[in-house]
XYZ file of C-alpha atoms in Angstrom:
314
model
C 110.112 67.290 82.149
C 110.182 63.541 82.869
C 107.496 62.728 85.466
C 109.516 59.691 86.558
C 112.073 62.129 87.960
C 109.484 63.777 90.217
C 109.180 61.423 93.205
C 105.887 61.669 95.062
C 104.241 63.723 92.293
C 102.064 61.266 90.311
C 99.518 63.885 89.279
C 97.980 64.531 85.875
C 98.902 67.873 84.343
C 96.259 70.473 83.481
C 96.776 73.638 81.484
C 95.125 77.042 81.257
C 96.064 79.249 78.299
C 95.913 83.027 78.512
C 97.621 85.757 76.472
C 99.574 83.131 74.577
C 101.044 81.547 77.729
C 100.165 78.214 79.299
C 99.816 77.942 83.053
C 100.167 74.495 84.570
C 98.098 73.344 87.517
C 97.280 70.219 89.484
C 93.579 69.361 89.870
C 93.082 66.270 92.035
C 90.118 64.879 93.962
C 86.551 65.972 94.552
C 84.851 68.044 97.225
C 85.353 71.489 98.699
C 88.177 73.328 96.844
C 91.601 73.732 98.419
C 93.759 76.243 96.532
C 97.495 75.905 97.229
C 99.781 78.797 96.262
C 103.542 78.336 96.234
C 106.210 81.014 96.416
C 109.744 81.557 95.181
C 111.759 79.578 94.151
C 109.438 76.569 94.526
C 106.506 75.206 92.513
C 103.498 72.902 92.919
C 105.861 70.046 93.794
C 105.912 71.617 97.270
C 102.301 70.479 97.805
C 102.714 66.826 96.779
C 102.187 65.333 100.250
C 99.301 67.650 101.102
C 97.517 66.897 97.817
C 97.881 63.158 98.409
C 96.519 63.518 101.951
C 93.539 65.701 101.016
C 92.367 64.554 97.589
C 90.093 61.863 99.022
C 87.838 64.559 100.512
C 88.752 67.782 98.725
C 89.366 69.143 95.257
C 93.031 70.105 95.411
C 94.105 72.902 93.061
C 97.782 73.798 92.858
C 98.926 76.147 90.057
C 102.489 76.879 89.018
C 103.022 80.612 88.646
C 104.037 81.668 85.130
C 107.772 81.175 84.791
C 107.814 78.520 87.512
C 107.300 74.769 87.684
C 105.768 73.262 84.549
C 104.186 76.537 83.375
C 105.580 78.435 80.376
C 108.714 80.443 81.093
C 108.542 83.666 79.081
C 111.211 86.323 78.942
C 110.641 89.837 80.207
C 109.563 90.917 76.740
C 106.444 88.699 76.990
C 105.482 88.830 80.650
C 105.647 91.473 83.396
C 106.777 89.213 86.284
C 105.108 91.485 88.857
C 102.826 90.879 91.822
C 100.028 92.504 89.812
C 100.507 90.027 86.969
C 100.474 87.110 89.424
C 97.188 88.219 90.975
C 95.687 88.752 87.508
C 96.784 85.226 86.533
C 95.112 83.791 89.600
C 91.939 85.760 88.935
C 91.765 84.393 85.397
C 92.585 80.805 86.363
C 90.075 80.602 89.211
C 87.357 82.184 87.071
C 88.043 79.508 84.443
C 87.866 76.745 87.051
C 84.516 77.968 88.358
C 82.957 78.728 84.972
C 84.265 75.788 82.927
C 85.667 73.070 85.190
C 82.880 72.644 87.725
C 84.719 74.011 90.766
C 82.383 75.447 93.397
C 82.371 79.240 93.663
C 82.299 79.217 97.484
C 83.788 77.302 100.427
C 87.412 77.488 99.283
C 90.368 76.908 101.580
C 93.348 79.079 100.656
C 96.761 77.579 101.519
C 99.712 79.975 101.137
C 103.491 79.757 101.392
C 106.081 82.500 100.752
C 104.897 84.715 97.817
C 101.660 82.745 97.871
C 100.667 84.982 100.805
C 100.527 88.370 99.073
C 99.272 86.803 95.832
C 96.579 84.824 97.607
C 95.404 87.509 100.013
C 95.274 90.210 97.309
C 93.117 87.792 95.284
C 90.989 86.856 98.317
C 90.355 90.553 99.060
C 88.627 90.695 95.662
C 86.586 87.527 96.346
C 85.743 87.567 100.062
C 82.664 85.406 99.569
C 84.623 82.612 97.898
C 87.229 81.870 100.586
C 85.967 80.230 103.778
C 89.244 79.552 105.604
C 93.007 80.096 105.474
C 96.116 77.998 106.008
C 99.208 80.186 106.432
C 102.714 78.684 106.073
C 105.807 80.901 106.479
C 104.629 83.834 104.422
C 103.604 87.488 104.800
C 100.717 89.496 103.396
C 101.342 92.858 105.030
C 104.138 95.441 105.213
C 107.430 94.310 106.699
C 107.155 94.530 110.523
C 110.778 95.750 110.532
C 109.817 98.800 108.464
C 111.148 99.817 105.066
C 114.727 98.729 105.757
C 115.971 95.179 105.479
C 117.177 94.060 108.893
C 121.004 94.044 109.262
C 121.551 90.266 109.004
C 119.932 90.197 105.542
C 120.962 93.591 104.194
C 124.125 92.563 102.310
C 122.760 89.412 100.604
C 119.518 91.214 99.754
C 121.400 94.121 98.133
C 123.708 91.720 96.273
C 120.875 89.627 94.840
C 118.475 92.460 94.073
C 120.657 95.330 92.897
C 123.882 94.073 91.341
C 125.045 92.493 88.095
C 126.786 89.841 90.170
C 123.439 89.011 91.753
C 121.809 88.667 88.345
C 124.577 86.314 87.304
C 124.071 84.221 90.448
C 120.380 83.892 89.626
C 120.529 83.293 85.893
C 123.827 81.549 85.309
C 124.277 79.572 88.527
C 120.685 79.119 89.777
C 122.162 80.025 93.164
C 118.993 81.246 94.879
C 117.077 78.033 94.231
C 120.084 75.861 95.015
C 120.660 77.529 98.384
C 116.947 77.500 99.225
C 116.940 73.697 98.977
C 119.916 73.255 101.307
C 120.229 73.479 105.082
C 120.471 75.812 106.888
C 119.042 78.287 104.343
C 115.598 76.974 103.375
C 115.487 73.789 105.445
C 116.870 72.207 108.580
C 116.935 68.630 107.280
C 118.733 67.575 104.104
C 116.446 66.639 101.217
C 116.900 63.289 99.454
C 118.897 63.839 96.299
C 116.020 63.020 93.940
C 113.615 65.333 95.810
C 116.058 68.239 95.684
C 116.584 67.553 91.965
C 112.792 67.712 91.462
C 112.588 71.112 93.178
C 115.373 72.404 90.913
C 114.277 70.690 87.678
C 112.102 73.529 86.254
C 115.134 75.838 86.232
C 117.611 73.572 84.479
C 117.862 76.000 81.556
C 119.306 79.445 82.471
C 116.568 81.017 80.336
C 113.998 79.481 82.677
C 115.268 81.314 85.786
C 113.970 84.806 85.047
C 110.920 84.502 87.304
C 113.045 83.465 90.291
C 115.059 86.661 90.049
C 112.081 88.908 89.297
C 110.238 87.706 92.369
C 113.153 89.005 94.443
C 113.387 92.352 92.638
C 109.636 92.832 93.125
C 109.727 92.510 96.942
C 107.888 95.611 98.258
C 109.599 97.429 101.133
C 107.860 100.795 100.913
C 105.332 102.941 99.011
C 107.808 103.654 96.215
C 107.913 99.979 95.175
C 105.539 98.935 92.402
C 104.101 95.986 94.356
C 103.224 98.151 97.369
C 99.576 98.911 96.444
C 98.806 95.214 96.085
C 100.593 94.421 99.346
C 98.318 96.959 101.018
C 95.343 95.251 99.342
C 96.586 91.907 100.652
C 96.822 93.335 104.176
C 93.241 94.572 103.846
C 92.302 91.039 102.863
C 93.930 89.694 106.025
C 91.896 92.160 108.088
C 88.689 91.107 106.350
C 89.368 87.462 107.175
C 90.057 87.962 110.873
C 86.772 86.226 111.734
C 87.356 83.197 109.479
C 88.925 79.918 110.608
C 92.716 80.089 110.202
C 95.496 77.567 110.773
C 99.058 78.890 110.918
C 101.844 76.326 110.454
C 105.259 77.894 111.017
C 108.874 76.790 110.823
C 110.644 78.807 113.532
C 114.100 78.400 111.961
C 113.215 80.484 108.908
C 115.864 83.233 108.460
C 113.493 85.528 106.507
C 109.946 84.785 107.657
C 111.017 84.788 111.273
C 109.305 85.012 114.681
C 108.498 88.691 114.130
C 106.497 87.720 111.026
C 104.668 85.060 113.013
C 103.892 87.562 115.781
C 102.438 89.898 113.166
C 100.137 87.162 111.854
C 99.035 86.445 115.409
C 98.339 90.116 116.007
C 96.298 90.439 112.830
C 94.524 87.076 113.222
C 94.205 86.689 116.999
C 91.793 83.742 116.801
C 94.016 81.627 114.555
C 95.150 78.162 115.570
C 98.978 78.188 115.558
C 101.293 75.213 115.171
C 104.937 76.289 115.444
C 107.825 73.897 114.772
C 111.147 74.824 116.434
C 113.070 72.322 114.296
C 111.701 73.458 110.908
C 112.853 76.129 108.486
C 111.261 78.031 105.608
C 110.147 74.896 103.762
C 108.065 73.822 106.734
C 106.208 71.252 104.615
C 109.515 69.483 104.022
C 110.996 69.740 107.518
C 107.797 69.017 109.481
C 105.503 67.252 107.007
C 104.893 64.265 109.332
C 103.244 66.630 111.829
C 101.967 69.479 109.687
C 100.119 67.581 106.947
C 97.928 65.707 109.488
C 97.293 69.021 111.299
C 96.036 70.620 108.081
C 93.884 67.589 107.249
C 92.381 67.582 110.757
C 91.752 71.350 110.596
C 89.819 70.996 107.332
C 87.905 67.995 108.636
C 86.850 69.871 111.783
C 85.777 72.891 109.769
C 83.785 70.705 107.340
C 81.984 69.081 110.270
C 81.130 72.462 111.807
C 79.932 73.809 108.453
C 77.700 70.746 107.991
C 76.225 71.117 111.486
C 75.493 74.796 110.888
C 73.712 74.025 107.603
C 71.580 71.340 109.320
C 70.699 73.750 112.136
C-alpha cells in the first residue's frame, strides 16, 4: 500500500511474525505504553491523530488485527478469524514487545474502540497487573444489554449480513460494510475527506482481503451458544476487575449500534469513570469529535501520570 495515499499516517511500519502470518503495528514515541485496539471494519489508521498527539510523552502501540489494515490477510483455511484468535494474537504480540522490544511490563493505558473492547478486556483480564487505566470509545465488553435478541431496528440488516448468501456477497464482492461504515449517517455524522475515506477503505481493495470484515460480524456473540461467548464473559470479568482503575469514556451519542444503552451499561459497571459524551458524533467518534476528544485523552493521561508520580514520591 502506498504510504503517500494515507494522509496523516506518517508512521514507520513494524511487523511481528507468528504461525507464518505477519501482523503489522505502529510503534511511535517513548514513555508509558498506550495500546490502541481498533475494531471492524477499521484499522490502525483510526488512531493517527491520537498517536501524533501522544507520542511526545508516551510509547504508542497500535496493531492491525490479522486480516485488517497492513497485516497479512489469510483465508479461512489459514486463520480462524475468531475472538479467541484475536486475543491470542494480542497476547503473543504484547509478550514480544515486553520481552524483545523494551516495552515496560506495567503502567499500560488500554484504548479500545468497537471490537477492540472485547479483545482488549479479555486480554487485560489475563494481565491485570499490566494495565493501569482504560480509555473506552464506542465499544462493549459485556453481554448485550438488550439480551440475546438484536433490537428491532437492527434485526433485518443484521440477519441479512450475518446469515445470508446475499450478505456474504455484499461483504466480499462489494465491500459494502466498510463503505457504509465510512459514510454518514451510518458510522459518522460528518463526511470524511475523500482521501481519508479512501485510506480507511484501502486495505480491502482486493475482494480476497475482506474475509476478516465479514467474520468479525459472524462472530458477534449474542448468547451462550455462540463460540465467542466465553471470551465475552471473560472480558466482562475484566471490566469488573478494573472498576477501581482510572477510566475515561469518550462516546459518540449518534452511534446506531453502540447506543445510549451501551453507554449506560459502561457507566453502571464503571461508576467512577470520567465520561465525555458528544451528541453530534457517531460510531467513529475519533473522526467526528477529534478536535475535542483527542485533547481530552491527552489531558486524562497527563493527569494520571502526574498523580502516579506524586504517589511514587510519597
